[in-house]
Coordinates of C-alpha atoms in Angstrom, one line a residue:
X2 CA -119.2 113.2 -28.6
X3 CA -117.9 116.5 -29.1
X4 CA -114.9 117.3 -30.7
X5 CA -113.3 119.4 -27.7
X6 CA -113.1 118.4 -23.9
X7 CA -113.1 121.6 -22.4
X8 CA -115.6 121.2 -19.4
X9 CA -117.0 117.7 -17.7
X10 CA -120.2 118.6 -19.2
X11 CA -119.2 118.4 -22.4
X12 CA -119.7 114.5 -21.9
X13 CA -123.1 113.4 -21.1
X14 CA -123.3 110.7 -18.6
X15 CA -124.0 108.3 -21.1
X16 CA -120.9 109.3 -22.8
X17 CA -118.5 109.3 -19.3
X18 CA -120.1 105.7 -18.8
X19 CA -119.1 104.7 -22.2
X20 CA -115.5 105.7 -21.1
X21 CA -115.3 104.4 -18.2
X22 CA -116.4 100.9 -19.4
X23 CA -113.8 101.0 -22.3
X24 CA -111.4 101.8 -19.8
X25 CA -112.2 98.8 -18.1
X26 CA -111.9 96.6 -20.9
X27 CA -108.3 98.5 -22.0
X28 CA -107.2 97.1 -18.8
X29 CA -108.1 93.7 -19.1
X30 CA -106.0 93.4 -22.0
X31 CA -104.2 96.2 -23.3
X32 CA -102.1 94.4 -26.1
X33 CA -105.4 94.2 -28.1
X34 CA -105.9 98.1 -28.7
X35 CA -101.5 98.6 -29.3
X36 CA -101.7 99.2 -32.6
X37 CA -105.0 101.3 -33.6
X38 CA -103.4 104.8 -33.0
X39 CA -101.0 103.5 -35.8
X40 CA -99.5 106.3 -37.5
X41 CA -101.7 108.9 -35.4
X42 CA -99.8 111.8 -33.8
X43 CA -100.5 113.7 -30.4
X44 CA -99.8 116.9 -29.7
X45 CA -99.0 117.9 -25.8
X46 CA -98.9 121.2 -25.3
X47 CA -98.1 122.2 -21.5
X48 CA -97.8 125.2 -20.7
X49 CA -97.4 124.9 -16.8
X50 CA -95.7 122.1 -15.2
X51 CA -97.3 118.8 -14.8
X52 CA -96.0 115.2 -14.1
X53 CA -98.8 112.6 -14.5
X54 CA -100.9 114.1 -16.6
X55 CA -98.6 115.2 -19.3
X56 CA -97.1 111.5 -19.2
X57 CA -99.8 109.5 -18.7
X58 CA -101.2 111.3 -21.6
X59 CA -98.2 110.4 -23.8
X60 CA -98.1 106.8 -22.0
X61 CA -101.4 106.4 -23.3
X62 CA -100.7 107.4 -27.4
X63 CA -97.6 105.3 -26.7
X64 CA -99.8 102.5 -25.7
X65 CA -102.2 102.9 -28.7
X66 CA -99.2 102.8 -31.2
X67 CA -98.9 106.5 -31.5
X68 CA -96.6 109.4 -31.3
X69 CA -96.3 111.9 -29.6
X70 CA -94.5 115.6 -29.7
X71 CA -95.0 119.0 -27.8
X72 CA -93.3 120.9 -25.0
X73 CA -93.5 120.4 -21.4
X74 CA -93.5 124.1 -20.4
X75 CA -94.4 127.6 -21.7
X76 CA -90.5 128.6 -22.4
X77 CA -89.4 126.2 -24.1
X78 CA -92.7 127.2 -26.6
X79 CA -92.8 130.4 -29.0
X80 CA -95.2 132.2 -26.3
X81 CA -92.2 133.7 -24.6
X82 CA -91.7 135.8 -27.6
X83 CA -95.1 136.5 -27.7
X84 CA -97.2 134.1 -30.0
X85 CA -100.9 134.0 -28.2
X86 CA -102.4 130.6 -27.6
X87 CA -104.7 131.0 -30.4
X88 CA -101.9 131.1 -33.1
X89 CA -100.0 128.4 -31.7
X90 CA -103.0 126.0 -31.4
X91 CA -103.7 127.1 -35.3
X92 CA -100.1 126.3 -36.3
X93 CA -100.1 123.1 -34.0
X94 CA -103.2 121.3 -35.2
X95 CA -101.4 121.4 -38.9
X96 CA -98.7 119.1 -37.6
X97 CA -100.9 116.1 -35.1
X98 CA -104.3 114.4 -34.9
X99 CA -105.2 115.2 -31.7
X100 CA -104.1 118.4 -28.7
X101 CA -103.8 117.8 -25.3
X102 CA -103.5 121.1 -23.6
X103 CA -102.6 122.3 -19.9
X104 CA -102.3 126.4 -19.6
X105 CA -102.1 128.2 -16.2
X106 CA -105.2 130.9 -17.6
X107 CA -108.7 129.9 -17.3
X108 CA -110.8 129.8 -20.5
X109 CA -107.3 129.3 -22.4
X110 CA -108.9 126.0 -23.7
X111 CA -111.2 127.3 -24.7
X112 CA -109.8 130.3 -26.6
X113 CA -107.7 127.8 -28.1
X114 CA -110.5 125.4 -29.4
X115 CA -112.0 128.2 -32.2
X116 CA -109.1 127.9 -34.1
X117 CA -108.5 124.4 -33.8
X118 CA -108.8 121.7 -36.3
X119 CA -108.5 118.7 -34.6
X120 CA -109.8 117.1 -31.2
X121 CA -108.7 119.2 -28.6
X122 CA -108.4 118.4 -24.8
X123 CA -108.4 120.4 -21.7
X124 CA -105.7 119.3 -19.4
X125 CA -106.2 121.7 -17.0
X126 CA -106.8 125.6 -17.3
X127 CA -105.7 127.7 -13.9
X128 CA -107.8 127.0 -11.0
X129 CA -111.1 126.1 -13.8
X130 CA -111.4 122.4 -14.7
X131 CA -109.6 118.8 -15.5
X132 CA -112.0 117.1 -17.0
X133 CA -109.7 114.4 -17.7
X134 CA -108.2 113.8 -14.4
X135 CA -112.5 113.8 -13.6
X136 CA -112.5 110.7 -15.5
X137 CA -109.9 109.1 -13.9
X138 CA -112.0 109.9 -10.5
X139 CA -114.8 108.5 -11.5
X140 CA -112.9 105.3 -13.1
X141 CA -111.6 104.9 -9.8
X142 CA -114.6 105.5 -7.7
X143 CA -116.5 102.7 -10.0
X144 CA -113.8 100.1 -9.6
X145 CA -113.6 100.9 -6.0
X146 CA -117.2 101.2 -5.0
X147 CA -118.8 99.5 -8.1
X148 CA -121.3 102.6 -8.5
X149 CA -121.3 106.0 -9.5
X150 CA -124.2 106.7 -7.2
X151 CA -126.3 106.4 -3.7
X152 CA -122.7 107.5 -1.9
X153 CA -121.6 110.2 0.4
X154 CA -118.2 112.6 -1.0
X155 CA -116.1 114.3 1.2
X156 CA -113.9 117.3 -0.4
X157 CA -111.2 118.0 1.7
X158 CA -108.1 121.0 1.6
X159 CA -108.3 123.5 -1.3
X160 CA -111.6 124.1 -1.9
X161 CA -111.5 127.5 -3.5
X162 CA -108.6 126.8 -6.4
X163 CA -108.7 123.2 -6.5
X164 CA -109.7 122.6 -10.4
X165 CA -110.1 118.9 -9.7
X166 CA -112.5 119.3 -6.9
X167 CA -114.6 122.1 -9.1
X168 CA -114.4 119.3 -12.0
X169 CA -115.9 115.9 -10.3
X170 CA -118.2 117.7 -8.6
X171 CA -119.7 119.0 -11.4
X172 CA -119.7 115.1 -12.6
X173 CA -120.7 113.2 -10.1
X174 CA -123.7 116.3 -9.1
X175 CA -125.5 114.3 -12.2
X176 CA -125.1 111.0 -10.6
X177 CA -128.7 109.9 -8.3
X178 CA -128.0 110.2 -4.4
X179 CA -124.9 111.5 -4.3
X180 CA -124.0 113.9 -1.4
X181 CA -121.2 116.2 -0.8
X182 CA -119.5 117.4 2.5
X183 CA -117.4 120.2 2.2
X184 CA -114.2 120.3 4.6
X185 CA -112.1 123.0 4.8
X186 CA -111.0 126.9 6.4
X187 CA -113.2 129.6 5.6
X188 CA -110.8 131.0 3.4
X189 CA -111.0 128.0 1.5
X190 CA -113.9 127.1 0.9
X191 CA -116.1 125.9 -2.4
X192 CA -116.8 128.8 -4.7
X193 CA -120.5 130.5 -4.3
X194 CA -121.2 130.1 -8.0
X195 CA -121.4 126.4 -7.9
X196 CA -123.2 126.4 -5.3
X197 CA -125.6 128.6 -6.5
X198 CA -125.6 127.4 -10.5
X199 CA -125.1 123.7 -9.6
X200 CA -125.9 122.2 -6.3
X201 CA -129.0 124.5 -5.1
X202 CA -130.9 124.6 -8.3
X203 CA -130.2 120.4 -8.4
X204 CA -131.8 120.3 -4.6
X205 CA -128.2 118.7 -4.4
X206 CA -127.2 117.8 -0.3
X207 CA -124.6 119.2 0.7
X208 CA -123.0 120.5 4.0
X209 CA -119.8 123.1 4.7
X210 CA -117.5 121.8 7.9
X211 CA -113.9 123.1 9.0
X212 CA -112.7 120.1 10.5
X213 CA -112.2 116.3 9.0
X214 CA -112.9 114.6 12.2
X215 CA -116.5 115.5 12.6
X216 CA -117.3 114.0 9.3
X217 CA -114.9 110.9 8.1
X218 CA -117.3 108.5 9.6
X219 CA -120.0 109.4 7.2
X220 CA -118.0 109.4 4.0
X221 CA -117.8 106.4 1.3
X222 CA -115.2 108.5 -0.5
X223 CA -112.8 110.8 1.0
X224 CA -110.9 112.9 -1.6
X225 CA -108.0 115.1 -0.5
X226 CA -106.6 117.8 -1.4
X227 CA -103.6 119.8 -1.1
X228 CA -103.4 123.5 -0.4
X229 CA -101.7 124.8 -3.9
X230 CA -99.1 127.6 -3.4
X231 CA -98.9 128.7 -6.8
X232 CA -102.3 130.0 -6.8
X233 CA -102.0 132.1 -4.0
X234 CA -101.2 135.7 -4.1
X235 CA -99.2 136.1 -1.0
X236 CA -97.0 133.4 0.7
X237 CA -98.3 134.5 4.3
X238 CA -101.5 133.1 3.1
X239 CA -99.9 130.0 1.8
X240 CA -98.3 129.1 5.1
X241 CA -100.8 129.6 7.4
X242 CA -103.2 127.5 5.8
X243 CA -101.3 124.6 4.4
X244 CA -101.2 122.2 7.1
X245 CA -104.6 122.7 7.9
X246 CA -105.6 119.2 7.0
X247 CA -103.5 116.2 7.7
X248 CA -104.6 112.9 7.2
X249 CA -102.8 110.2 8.7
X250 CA -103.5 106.6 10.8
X251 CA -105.6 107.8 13.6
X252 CA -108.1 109.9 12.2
X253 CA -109.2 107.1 10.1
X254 CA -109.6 104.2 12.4
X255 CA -113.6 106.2 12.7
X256 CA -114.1 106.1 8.7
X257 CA -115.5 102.9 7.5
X258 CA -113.9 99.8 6.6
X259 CA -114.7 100.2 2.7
X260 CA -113.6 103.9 2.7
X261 CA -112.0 104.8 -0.8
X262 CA -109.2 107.4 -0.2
X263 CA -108.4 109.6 -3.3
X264 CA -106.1 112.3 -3.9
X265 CA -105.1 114.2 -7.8
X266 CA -101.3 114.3 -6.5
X267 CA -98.5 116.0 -5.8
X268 CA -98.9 115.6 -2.2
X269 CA -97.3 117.9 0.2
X270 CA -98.3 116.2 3.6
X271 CA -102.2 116.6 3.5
X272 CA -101.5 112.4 3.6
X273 CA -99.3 111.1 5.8
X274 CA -97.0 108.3 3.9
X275 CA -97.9 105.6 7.1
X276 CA -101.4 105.6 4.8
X277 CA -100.1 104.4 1.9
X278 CA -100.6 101.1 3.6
X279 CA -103.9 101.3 4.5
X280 CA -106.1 99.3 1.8
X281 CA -108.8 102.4 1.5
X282 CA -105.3 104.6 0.1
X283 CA -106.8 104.5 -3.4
X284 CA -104.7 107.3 -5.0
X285 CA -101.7 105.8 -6.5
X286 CA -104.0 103.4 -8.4
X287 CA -105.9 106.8 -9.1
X288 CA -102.8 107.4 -11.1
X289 CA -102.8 104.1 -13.2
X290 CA -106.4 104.7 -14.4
X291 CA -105.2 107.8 -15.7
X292 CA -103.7 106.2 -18.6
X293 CA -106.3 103.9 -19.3
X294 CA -109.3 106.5 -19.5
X295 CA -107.2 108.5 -21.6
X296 CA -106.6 106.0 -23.7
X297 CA -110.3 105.4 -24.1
X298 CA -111.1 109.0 -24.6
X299 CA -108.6 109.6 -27.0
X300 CA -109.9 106.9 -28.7
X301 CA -113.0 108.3 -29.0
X302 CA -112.2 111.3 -29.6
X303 CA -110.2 109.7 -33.3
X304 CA -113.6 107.7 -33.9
X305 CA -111.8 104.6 -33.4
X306 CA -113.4 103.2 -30.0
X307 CA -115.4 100.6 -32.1
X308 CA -112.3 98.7 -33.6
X309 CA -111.5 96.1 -31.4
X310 CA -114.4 93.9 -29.7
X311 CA -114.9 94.6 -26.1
X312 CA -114.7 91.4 -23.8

């Protein structure tokens, strides 16, 4: 495995299998991995806001018998008086075992990871990738659907800067018979570059549609979105698209009974909260797996997946 996480396809799919299947054993019994992050330090270094991924990445050390330190956002860091992510990455990797790192610029991660001396993790760079929140997708989608292939995907909402859409698709594009539906405004919609460097070259299907009800009855999994203000330049923008797509009660009695409903979270009210109910809501056990396949790829990462004897 390589020593930095910067993209999705820095894991092979052997590799993301591998993960996903010590995931699944983590969860069986978690008390049986507490302790072999004993004395292991991670670093979290955020800087943009984040809720579950910054904790469920601490969660996770925690759970492993680690510790953790860091800062939750840029000012409370020395890049306010100027220090570039470079420096700070080379200072920071002195004091931990492993980096987690979220910054707002694309390519930051990777910037980062030349002067870095430990495993480093991308946990999210601007609108680019989130290769970890990718793995807790497709951790989901497996223990939903029991396969990582022969499916239909629907991307739904922010297309265009949504980082966790641009990051499982290029996933689950190496998984066989997998198709994608693309659902949202013209303004919004998947960038030309992956569809020209990923899905056409791959003979990938794939369709572009503007509305959610003309589709939902063909999807297995339907993830949403939300419209993200702070990429847009302009708040007119922001406004008159963000309620484009709302998914609530009626538009899913179409979609099939076995429907897996994901979203990355925060929601706004792309998801109506009536549901939250419905069994195919899949999202806020979307968040639980987060700490489990970051425990396994941290894991990894240390060279310390083989120490306890999978059931």
């Amino acid at each position: 495995m390589n020593k930095y996480i910067i993209d999705p396809i820095d894991l092979t799919v052997d590799e993301i299998d591998d993960l996903v299947l010590l995931a699944n054993d983590i969860k069986k019994d978690r008390t049986r991995y507490q302790d072999i992050c004993n004395h292991k330090i991670m670093a979290t270094l955020f800087f943009e806001p984040s809720t579950r991924t910054r904790l469920s990445f601490e969660s996770a050390m925690l759970s492993l018998g680690g510790q953790v330190l860091g800062f939750s956002e840029a000012a409370s860091s020395s890049s306010t008086k100027g220090e570039t992510v470079r420096d700070t990455i080379q200072v920071v990797s002195g004091y931990c075992d492993i980096i987690a790192m979220r910054h707002p610029l694309e390519g930051a991660p990777m910037v980062a990871s030349e002067k870095c001396e430990v495993p480093l993790i991308n946990a999210g760079d601007g609108g680019h990738n989130h290769p970890t929140q990718t793995l807790t997708d497709l951790l989901t989608i497996q223990n939903e659907k029991g396969r990582l292939n022969h499916m239909t995907i629907g991307f739904c909402g922010d297309l265009k800067f949504g980082r966790t859409v641009h990051s499982l698709l290029k996933a689950m594009s190496r998984y066989e018979n997998v198709k994608f539906i693309f659902i949202s405004p013209k303004e919004l919609r998947i960038p030309e570059y992956l569809k020209e460097d990923l899905l056409e070259p791959m003979n990938i299907q794939y369709k572009e549609v503007e509305t959610l009800e003309e589709v939902i009855g063909e999807l297995d999994v339907l993830y949403m979105t939300r419209v993200q203000k702070e990429r847009f330049f302009n708040e007119e923008d922001y406004i008159r698209l963000k309620d484009t797509y709302i998914l609530d009660l009626k538009k899913l009695q179409v979609a099939k009974k076995d429907l897996s409903i994901l979203h990355p979270l925060p929601r706004v009210n792309e998801i109506q909260t009536e549901v939250d109910e419905d069994p195919r809501a899949c999202y806020f056990k979307q968040t639980k797996n987060g700490r489990f396949i970051r425990m396994a790829l941290i894991l990894s990462l240390l060279g310390l997946d083989h120490e306890v004897e999978r059931l």
